[in-house]
mmCIF file of C-alpha atoms in Angstrom:
data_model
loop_
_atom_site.group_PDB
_atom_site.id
_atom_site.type_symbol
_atom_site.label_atom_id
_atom_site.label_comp_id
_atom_site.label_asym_id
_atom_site.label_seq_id
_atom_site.Cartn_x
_atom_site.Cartn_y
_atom_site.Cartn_z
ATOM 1 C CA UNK A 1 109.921 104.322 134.586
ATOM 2 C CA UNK A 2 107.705 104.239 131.789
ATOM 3 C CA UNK A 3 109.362 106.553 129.649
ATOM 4 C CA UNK A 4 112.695 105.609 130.518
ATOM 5 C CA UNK A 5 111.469 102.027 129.089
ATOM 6 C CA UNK A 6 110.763 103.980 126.155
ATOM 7 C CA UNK A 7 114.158 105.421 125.412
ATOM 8 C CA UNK A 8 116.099 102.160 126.304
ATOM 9 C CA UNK A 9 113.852 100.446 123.672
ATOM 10 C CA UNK A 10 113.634 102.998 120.818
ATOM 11 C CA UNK A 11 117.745 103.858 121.524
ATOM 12 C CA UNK A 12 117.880 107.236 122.628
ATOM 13 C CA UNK A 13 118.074 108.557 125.696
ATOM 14 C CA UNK A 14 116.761 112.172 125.239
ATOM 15 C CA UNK A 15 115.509 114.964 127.612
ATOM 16 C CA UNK A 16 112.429 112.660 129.153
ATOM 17 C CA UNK A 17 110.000 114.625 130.139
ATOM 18 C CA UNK A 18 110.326 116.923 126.965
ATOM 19 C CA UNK A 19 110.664 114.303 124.005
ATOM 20 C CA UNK A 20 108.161 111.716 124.744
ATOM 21 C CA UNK A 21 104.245 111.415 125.339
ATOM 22 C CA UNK A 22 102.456 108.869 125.856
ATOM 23 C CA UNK A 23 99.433 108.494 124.042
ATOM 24 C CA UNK A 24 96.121 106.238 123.538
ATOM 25 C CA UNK A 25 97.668 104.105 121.186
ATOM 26 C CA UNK A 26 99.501 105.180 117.817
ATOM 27 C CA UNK A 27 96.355 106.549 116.311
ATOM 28 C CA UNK A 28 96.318 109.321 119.130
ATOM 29 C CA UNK A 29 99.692 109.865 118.452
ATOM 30 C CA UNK A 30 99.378 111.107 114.667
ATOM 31 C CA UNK A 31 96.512 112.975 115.615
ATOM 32 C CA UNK A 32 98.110 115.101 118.222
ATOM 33 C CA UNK A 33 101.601 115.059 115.924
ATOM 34 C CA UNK A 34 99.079 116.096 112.997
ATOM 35 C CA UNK A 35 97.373 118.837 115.101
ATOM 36 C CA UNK A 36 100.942 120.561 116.335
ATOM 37 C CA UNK A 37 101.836 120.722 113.106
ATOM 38 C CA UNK A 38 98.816 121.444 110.533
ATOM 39 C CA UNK A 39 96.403 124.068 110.549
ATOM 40 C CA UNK A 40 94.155 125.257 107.787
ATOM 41 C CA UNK A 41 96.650 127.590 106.510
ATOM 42 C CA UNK A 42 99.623 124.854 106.394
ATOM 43 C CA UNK A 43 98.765 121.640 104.301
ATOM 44 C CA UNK A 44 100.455 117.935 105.609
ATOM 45 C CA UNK A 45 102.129 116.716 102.709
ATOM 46 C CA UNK A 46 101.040 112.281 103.006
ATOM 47 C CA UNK A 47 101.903 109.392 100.743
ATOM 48 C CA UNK A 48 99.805 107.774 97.913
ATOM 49 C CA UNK A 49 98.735 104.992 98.947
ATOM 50 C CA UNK A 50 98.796 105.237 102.092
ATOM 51 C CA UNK A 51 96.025 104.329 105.754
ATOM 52 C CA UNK A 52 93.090 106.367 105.066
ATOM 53 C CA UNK A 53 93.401 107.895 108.885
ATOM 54 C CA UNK A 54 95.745 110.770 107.816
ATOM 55 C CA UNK A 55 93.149 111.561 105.732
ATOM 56 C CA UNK A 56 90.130 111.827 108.724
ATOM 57 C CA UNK A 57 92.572 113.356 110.823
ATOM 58 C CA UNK A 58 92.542 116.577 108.465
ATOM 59 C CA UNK A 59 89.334 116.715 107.247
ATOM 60 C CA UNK A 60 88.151 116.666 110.528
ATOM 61 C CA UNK A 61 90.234 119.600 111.448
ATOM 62 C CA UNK A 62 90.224 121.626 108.308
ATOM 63 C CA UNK A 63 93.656 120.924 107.448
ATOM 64 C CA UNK A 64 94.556 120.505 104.087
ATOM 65 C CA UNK A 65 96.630 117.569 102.130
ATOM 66 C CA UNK A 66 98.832 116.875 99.359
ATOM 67 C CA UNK A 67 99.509 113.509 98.844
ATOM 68 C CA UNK A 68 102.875 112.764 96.876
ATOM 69 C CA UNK A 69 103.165 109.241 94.942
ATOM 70 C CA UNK A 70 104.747 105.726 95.953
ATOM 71 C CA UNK A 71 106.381 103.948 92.869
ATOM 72 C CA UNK A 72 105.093 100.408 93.141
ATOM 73 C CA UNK A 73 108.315 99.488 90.565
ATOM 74 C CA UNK A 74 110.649 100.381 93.334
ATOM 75 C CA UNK A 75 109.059 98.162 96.042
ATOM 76 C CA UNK A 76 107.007 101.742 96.652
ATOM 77 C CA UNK A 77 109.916 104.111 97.271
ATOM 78 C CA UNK A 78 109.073 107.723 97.980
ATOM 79 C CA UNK A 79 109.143 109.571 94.089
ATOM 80 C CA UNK A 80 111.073 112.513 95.102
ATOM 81 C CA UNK A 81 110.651 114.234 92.087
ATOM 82 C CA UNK A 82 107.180 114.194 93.093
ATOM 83 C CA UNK A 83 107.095 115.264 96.907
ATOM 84 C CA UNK A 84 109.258 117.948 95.644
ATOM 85 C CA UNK A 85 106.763 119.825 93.494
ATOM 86 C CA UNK A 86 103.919 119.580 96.266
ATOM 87 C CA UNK A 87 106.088 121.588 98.524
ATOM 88 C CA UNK A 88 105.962 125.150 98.927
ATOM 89 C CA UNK A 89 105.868 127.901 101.978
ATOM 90 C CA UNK A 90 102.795 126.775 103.335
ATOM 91 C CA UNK A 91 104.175 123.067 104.229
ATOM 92 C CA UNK A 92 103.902 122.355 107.650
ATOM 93 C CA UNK A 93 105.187 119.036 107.537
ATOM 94 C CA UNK A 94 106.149 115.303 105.316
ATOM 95 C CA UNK A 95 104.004 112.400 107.068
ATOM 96 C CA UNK A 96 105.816 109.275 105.607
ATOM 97 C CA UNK A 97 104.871 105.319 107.060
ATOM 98 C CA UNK A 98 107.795 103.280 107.425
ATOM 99 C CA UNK A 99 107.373 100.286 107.571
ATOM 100 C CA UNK A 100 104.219 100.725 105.541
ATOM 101 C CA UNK A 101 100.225 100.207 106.013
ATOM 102 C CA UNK A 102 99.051 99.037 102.999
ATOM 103 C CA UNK A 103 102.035 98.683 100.996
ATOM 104 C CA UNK A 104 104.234 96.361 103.252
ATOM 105 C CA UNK A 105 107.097 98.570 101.916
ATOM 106 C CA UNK A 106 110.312 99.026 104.209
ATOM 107 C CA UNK A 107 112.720 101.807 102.770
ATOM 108 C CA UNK A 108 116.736 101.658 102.631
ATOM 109 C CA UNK A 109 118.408 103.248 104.781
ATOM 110 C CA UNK A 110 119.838 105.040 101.549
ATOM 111 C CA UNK A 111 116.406 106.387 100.491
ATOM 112 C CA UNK A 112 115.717 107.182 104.150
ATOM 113 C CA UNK A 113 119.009 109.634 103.732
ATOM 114 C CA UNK A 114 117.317 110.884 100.821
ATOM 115 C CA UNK A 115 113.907 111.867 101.904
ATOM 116 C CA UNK A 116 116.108 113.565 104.966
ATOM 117 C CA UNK A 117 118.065 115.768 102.675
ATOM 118 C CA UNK A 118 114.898 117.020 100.724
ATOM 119 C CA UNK A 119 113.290 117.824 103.599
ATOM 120 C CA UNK A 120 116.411 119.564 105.284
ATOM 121 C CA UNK A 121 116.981 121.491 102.180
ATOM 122 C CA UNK A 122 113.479 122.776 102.769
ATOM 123 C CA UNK A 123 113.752 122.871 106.232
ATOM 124 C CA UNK A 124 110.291 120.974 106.763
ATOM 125 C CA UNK A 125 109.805 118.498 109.695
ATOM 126 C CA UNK A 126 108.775 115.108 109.344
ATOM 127 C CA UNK A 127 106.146 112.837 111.342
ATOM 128 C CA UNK A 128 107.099 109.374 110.988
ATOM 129 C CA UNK A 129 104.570 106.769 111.405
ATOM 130 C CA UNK A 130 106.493 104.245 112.848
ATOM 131 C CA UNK A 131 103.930 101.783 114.281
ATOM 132 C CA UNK A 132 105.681 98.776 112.802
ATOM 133 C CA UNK A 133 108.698 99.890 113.676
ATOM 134 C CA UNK A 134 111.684 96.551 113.702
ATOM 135 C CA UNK A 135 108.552 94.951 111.803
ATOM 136 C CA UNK A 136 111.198 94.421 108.858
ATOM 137 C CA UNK A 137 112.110 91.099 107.399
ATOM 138 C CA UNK A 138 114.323 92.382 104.677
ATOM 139 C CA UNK A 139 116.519 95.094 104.395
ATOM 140 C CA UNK A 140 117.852 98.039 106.550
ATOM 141 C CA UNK A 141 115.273 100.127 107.072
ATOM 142 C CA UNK A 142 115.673 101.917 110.292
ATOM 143 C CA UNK A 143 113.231 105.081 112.277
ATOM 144 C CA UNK A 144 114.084 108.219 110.987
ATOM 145 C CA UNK A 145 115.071 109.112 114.377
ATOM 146 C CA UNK A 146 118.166 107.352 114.138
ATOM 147 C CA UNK A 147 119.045 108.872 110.842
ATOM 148 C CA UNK A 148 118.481 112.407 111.194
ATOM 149 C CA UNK A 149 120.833 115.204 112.434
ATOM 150 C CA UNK A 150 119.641 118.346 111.421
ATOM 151 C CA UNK A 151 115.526 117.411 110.449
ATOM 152 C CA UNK A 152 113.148 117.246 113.487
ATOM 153 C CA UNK A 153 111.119 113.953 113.341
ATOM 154 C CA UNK A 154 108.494 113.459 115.398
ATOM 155 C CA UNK A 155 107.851 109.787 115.906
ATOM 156 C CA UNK A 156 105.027 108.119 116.623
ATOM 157 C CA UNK A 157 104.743 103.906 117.594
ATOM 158 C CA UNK A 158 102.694 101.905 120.266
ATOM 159 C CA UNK A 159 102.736 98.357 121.384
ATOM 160 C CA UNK A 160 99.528 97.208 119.153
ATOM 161 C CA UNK A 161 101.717 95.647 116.001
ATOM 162 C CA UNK A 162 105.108 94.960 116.835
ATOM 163 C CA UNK A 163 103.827 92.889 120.239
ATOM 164 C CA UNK A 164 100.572 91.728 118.186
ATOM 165 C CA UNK A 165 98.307 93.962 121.120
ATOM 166 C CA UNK A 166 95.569 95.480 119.081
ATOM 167 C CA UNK A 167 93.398 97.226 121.589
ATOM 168 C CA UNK A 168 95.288 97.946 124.551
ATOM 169 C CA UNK A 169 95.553 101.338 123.410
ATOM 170 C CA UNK A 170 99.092 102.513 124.553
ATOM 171 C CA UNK A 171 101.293 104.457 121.895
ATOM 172 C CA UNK A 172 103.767 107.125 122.042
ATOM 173 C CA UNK A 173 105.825 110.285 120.552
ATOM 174 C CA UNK A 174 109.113 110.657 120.118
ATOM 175 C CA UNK A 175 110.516 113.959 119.142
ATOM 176 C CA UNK A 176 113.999 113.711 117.804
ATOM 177 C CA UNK A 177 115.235 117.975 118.107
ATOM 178 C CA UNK A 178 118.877 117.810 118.025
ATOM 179 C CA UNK A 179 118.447 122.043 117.752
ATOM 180 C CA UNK A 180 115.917 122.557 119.167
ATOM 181 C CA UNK A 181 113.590 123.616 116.846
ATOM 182 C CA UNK A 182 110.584 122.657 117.877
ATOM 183 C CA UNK A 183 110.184 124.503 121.271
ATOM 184 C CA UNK A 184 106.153 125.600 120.398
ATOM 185 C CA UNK A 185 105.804 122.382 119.020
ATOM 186 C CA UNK A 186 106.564 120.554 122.392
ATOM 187 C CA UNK A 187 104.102 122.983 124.282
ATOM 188 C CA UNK A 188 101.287 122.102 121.958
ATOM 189 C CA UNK A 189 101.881 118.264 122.657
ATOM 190 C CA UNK A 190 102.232 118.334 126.192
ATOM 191 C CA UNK A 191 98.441 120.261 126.273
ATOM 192 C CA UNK A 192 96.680 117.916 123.861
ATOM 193 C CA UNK A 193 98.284 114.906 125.731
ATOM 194 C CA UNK A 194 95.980 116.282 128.459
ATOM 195 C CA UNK A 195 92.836 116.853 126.644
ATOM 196 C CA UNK A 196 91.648 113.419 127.488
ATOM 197 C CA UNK A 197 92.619 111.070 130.467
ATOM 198 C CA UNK A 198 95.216 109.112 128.124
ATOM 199 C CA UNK A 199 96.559 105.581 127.142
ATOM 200 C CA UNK A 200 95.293 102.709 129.478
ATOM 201 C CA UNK A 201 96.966 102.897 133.253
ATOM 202 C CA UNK A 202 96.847 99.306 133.506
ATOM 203 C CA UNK A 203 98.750 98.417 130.495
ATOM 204 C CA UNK A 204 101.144 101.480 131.410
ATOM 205 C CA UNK A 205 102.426 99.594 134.069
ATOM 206 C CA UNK A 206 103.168 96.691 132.341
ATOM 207 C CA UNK A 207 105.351 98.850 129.838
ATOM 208 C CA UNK A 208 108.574 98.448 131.206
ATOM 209 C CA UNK A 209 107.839 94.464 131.373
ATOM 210 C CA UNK A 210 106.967 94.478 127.883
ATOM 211 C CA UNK A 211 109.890 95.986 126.303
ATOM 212 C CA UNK A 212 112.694 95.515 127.953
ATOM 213 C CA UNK A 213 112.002 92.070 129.160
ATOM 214 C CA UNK A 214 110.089 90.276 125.988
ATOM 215 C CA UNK A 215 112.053 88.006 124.334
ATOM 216 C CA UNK A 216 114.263 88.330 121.035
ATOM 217 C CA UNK A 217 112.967 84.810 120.346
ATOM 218 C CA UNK A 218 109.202 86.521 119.484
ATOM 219 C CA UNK A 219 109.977 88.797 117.375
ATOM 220 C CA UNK A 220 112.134 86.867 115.594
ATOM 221 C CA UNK A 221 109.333 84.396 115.573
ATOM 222 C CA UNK A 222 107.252 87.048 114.195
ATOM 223 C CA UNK A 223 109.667 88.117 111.532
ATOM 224 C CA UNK A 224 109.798 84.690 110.320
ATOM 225 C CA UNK A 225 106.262 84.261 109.831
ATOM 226 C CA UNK A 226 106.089 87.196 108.432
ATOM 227 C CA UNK A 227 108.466 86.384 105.831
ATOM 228 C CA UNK A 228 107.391 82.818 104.928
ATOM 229 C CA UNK A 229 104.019 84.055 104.159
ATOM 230 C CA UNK A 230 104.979 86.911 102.357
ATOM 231 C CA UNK A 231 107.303 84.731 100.418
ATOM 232 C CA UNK A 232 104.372 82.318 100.037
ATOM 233 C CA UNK A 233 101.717 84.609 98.694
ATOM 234 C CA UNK A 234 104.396 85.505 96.460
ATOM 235 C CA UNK A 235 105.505 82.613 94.701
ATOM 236 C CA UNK A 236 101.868 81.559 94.586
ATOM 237 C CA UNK A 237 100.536 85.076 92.900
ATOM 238 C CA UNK A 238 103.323 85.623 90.536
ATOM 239 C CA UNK A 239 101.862 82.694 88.484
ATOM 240 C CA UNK A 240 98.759 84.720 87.902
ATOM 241 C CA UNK A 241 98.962 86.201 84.769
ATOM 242 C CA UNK A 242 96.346 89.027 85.574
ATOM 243 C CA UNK A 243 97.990 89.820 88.667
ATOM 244 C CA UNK A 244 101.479 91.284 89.830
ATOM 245 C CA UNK A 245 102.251 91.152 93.863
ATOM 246 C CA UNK A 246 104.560 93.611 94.854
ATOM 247 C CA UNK A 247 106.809 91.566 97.146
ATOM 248 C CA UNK A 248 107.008 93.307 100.391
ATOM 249 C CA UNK A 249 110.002 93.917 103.006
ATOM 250 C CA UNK A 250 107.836 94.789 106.441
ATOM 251 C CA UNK A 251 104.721 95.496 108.250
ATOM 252 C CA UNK A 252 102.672 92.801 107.902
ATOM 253 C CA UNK A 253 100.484 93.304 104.203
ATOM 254 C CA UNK A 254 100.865 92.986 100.385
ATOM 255 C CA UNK A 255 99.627 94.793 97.500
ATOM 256 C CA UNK A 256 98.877 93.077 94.501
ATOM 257 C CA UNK A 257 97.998 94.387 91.605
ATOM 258 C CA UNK A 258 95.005 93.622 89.099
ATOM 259 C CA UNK A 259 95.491 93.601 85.505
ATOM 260 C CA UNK A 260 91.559 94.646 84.366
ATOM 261 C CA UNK A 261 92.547 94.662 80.679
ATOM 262 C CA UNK A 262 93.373 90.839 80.781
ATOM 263 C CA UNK A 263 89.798 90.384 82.432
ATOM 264 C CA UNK A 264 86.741 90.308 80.331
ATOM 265 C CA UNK A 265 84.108 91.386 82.914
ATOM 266 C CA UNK A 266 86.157 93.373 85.694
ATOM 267 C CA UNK A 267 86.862 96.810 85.212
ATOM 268 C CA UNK A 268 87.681 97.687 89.192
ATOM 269 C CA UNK A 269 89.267 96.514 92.407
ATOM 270 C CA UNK A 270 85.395 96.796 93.749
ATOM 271 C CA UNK A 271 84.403 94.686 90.549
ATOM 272 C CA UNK A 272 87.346 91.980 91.799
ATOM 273 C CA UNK A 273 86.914 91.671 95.483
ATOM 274 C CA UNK A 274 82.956 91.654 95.175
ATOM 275 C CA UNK A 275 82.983 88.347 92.730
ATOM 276 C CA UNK A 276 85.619 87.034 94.179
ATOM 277 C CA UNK A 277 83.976 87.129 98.064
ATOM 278 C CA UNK A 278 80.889 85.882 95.978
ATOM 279 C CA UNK A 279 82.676 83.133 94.218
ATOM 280 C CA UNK A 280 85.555 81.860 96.132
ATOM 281 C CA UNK A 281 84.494 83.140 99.853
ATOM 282 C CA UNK A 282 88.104 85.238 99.764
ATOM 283 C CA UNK A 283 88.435 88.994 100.897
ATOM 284 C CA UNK A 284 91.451 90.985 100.221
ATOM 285 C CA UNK A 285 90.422 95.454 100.527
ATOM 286 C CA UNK A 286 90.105 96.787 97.639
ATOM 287 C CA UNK A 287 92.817 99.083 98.110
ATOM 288 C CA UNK A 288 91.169 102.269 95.575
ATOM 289 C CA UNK A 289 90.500 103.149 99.757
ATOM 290 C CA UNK A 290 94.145 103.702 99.891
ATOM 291 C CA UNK A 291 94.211 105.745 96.881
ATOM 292 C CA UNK A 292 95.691 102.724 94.977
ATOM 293 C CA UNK A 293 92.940 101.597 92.310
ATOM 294 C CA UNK A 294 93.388 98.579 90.650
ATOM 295 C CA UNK A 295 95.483 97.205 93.248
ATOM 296 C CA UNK A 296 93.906 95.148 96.661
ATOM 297 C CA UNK A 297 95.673 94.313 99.623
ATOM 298 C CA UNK A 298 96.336 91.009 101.247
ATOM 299 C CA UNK A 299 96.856 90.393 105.047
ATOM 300 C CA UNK A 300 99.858 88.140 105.932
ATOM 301 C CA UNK A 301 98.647 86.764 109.189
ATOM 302 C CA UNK A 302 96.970 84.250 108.522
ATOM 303 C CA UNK A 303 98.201 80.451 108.766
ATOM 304 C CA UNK A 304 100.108 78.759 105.711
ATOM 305 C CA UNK A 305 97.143 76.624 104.726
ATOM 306 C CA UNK A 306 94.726 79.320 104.657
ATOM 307 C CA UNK A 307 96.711 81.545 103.053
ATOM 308 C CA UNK A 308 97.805 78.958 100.296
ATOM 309 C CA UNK A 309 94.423 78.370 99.885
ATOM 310 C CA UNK A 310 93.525 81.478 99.529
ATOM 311 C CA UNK A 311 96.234 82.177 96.707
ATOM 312 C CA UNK A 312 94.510 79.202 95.386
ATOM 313 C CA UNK A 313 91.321 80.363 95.141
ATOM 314 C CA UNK A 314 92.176 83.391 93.625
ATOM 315 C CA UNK A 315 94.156 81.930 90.492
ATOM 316 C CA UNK A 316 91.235 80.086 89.927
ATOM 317 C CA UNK A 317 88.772 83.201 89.963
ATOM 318 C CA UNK A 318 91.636 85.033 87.562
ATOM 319 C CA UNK A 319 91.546 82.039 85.426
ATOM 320 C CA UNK A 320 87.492 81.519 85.344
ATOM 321 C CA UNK A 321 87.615 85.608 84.185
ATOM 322 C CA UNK A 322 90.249 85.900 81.601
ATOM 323 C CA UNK A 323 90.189 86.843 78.521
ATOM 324 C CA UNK A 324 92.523 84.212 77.506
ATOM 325 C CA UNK A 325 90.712 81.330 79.616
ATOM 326 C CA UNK A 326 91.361 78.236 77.327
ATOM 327 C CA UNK A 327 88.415 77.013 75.714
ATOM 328 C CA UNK A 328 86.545 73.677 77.251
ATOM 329 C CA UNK A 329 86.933 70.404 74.951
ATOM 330 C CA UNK A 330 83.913 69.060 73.231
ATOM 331 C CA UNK A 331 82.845 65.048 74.137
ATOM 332 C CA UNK A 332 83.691 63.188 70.950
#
């Protein structure tokens, strides 16, 4: 029942008790995708920037990583030219995040098709973080799944963004084989899915409730939300002139980027978010922990007054640190 929920929700109705696992949350799912797939032979080719847990999931296993570059110009598309050159014959697989953890990127369906032929011409599988999956508030960005005839993807989501659960610890796998081509593959995820008792029984049960019974008018709710703030933060941030906010399309997050050289005492994203926690009481990451220096990342939860406040504040800390802050009038 609870995998059949699966398939009705993600659209595919595959061979069930070969293409999906259910996992303790999303996280477990790219480590057990990660461990099929790497080994410290074969390097996992992962974005730049990208959630520092792809990271930890190698180094704890002695897998090694290349990470290709985003291009924050092109609302952080994929460079190609890029992910091409890291790959050779000892690339076990692409891990791309769609919708995206920092960036808040969501790609076209067009640059989807794209990534798919590069990695069908080298015949290289793909694990798709899709955690935010539908999280998408402009644009046509769809899971790879969908997309993909001839590439394997293994997919992994959960419940803990899309239904705003964090905790309850129930994710999944999806492995979209239309040839079969993963056969070892599958073995080695149905044995780690029994290395430890699994996702949370209780909230198992309520899996079928959840997605095939919850409302359009929540996520739509969500999307909305979503969308106003980004929209917000936006507007509000573009009038910065040390800053540049890279306006996102999904997840739930925006970068922004930090002009140092129009600052006379920051020469960081540490330098920024340390005064400006100091001086204003606001806390975006500085997101050089995403391999993105000089950029930090904003969460988009957070109500409309707080978060125009917050955009407040921080125009005002840009403005007390510029180099170009206008100079105070003298009394007559």
């Amino acid at each position: 029942c609870v995998l059949w929920s699966c398939c009705q929700y993600l659209g595919v109705y595959p061979d069930l008790y070969n293409d999906i696992y259910i996992t303790s949350g999303c996280s477990d799912a790219l480590r057990i995708a990660i461990d099929c797939l790497g080994s410290e032979e074969r390097h996992i080719l992962i974005p730049k920037p990208s959630f520092p847990l792809y990271k930890t999931i190698c180094g704890n296993r002695g897998i090694p990583i290349r990470q290709y570059n985003l291009l924050p110009e092109l609302s952080w598309d994929i460079d190609l030219v890029d992910l091409e050159s890291k790959i050779d014959e000892n690339t076990a697989a692409i891990l791309v995040t769609n919708p995206s953890n920092p960036c808040g990127s969501a790609f076209s369906v067009d640059h989807q098709l794209d990534i798919l032929t590069l990695a069908e011409k080298y015949q290289i599988p793909i694990i798709a973080d899709e955690i935010y999956q539908d999280m998408v508030y402009e644009g046509d960005s769809k899971s790879f799944g969908q997309l993909s005839d001839n590439v394997p993807i293994i997919a992994c989501g959960g419940l803990a963004k899309r239904w705003l659960v964090p905790g309850w610890r129930v994710g999944w796998i999806m492995v979209h084989d239309r040839h079969n081509q993963l056969k070892q593959v599958r073995q080695g995820l149905t044995r780690l899915c029994q290395v430890i008792i699994g996702a949370n029984t209780i909230v198992q049960q309520a899996i079928p409730e959840i997605l095939t019974n919850t409302p359009q008018s929540f996520y739509l709710e969500t999307l909305a939300k979503l969308k106003e703030a980004a929209n917000l933060a936006y507007s509000e941030l573009s009038k910065v002139e040390a800053l540049r906010p890279i306006m996102p399309h999904g997840a739930m997050y925006m970068m922004v980027e930090i002009k140092v050289d129009l600052l006379h005492d920051i020469n960081t994203d540490m330098d920024f978010v340390e005064k400006l926690i100091s001086e204003q009481s606001v806390f975006p990451l500085p997101a050089d922990m995403f391999g993105a220096p000089n950029f930090v990342r904003l969460v988009l939860t957070v109500p409309t007054d707080k978060l125009r406040e917050a955009c407040h504040r921080i125009a005002e800390f840009c403005l007390a640190h510029s180099l170009h802050r206008p100079a105070k009038r003298s009394c007559p």
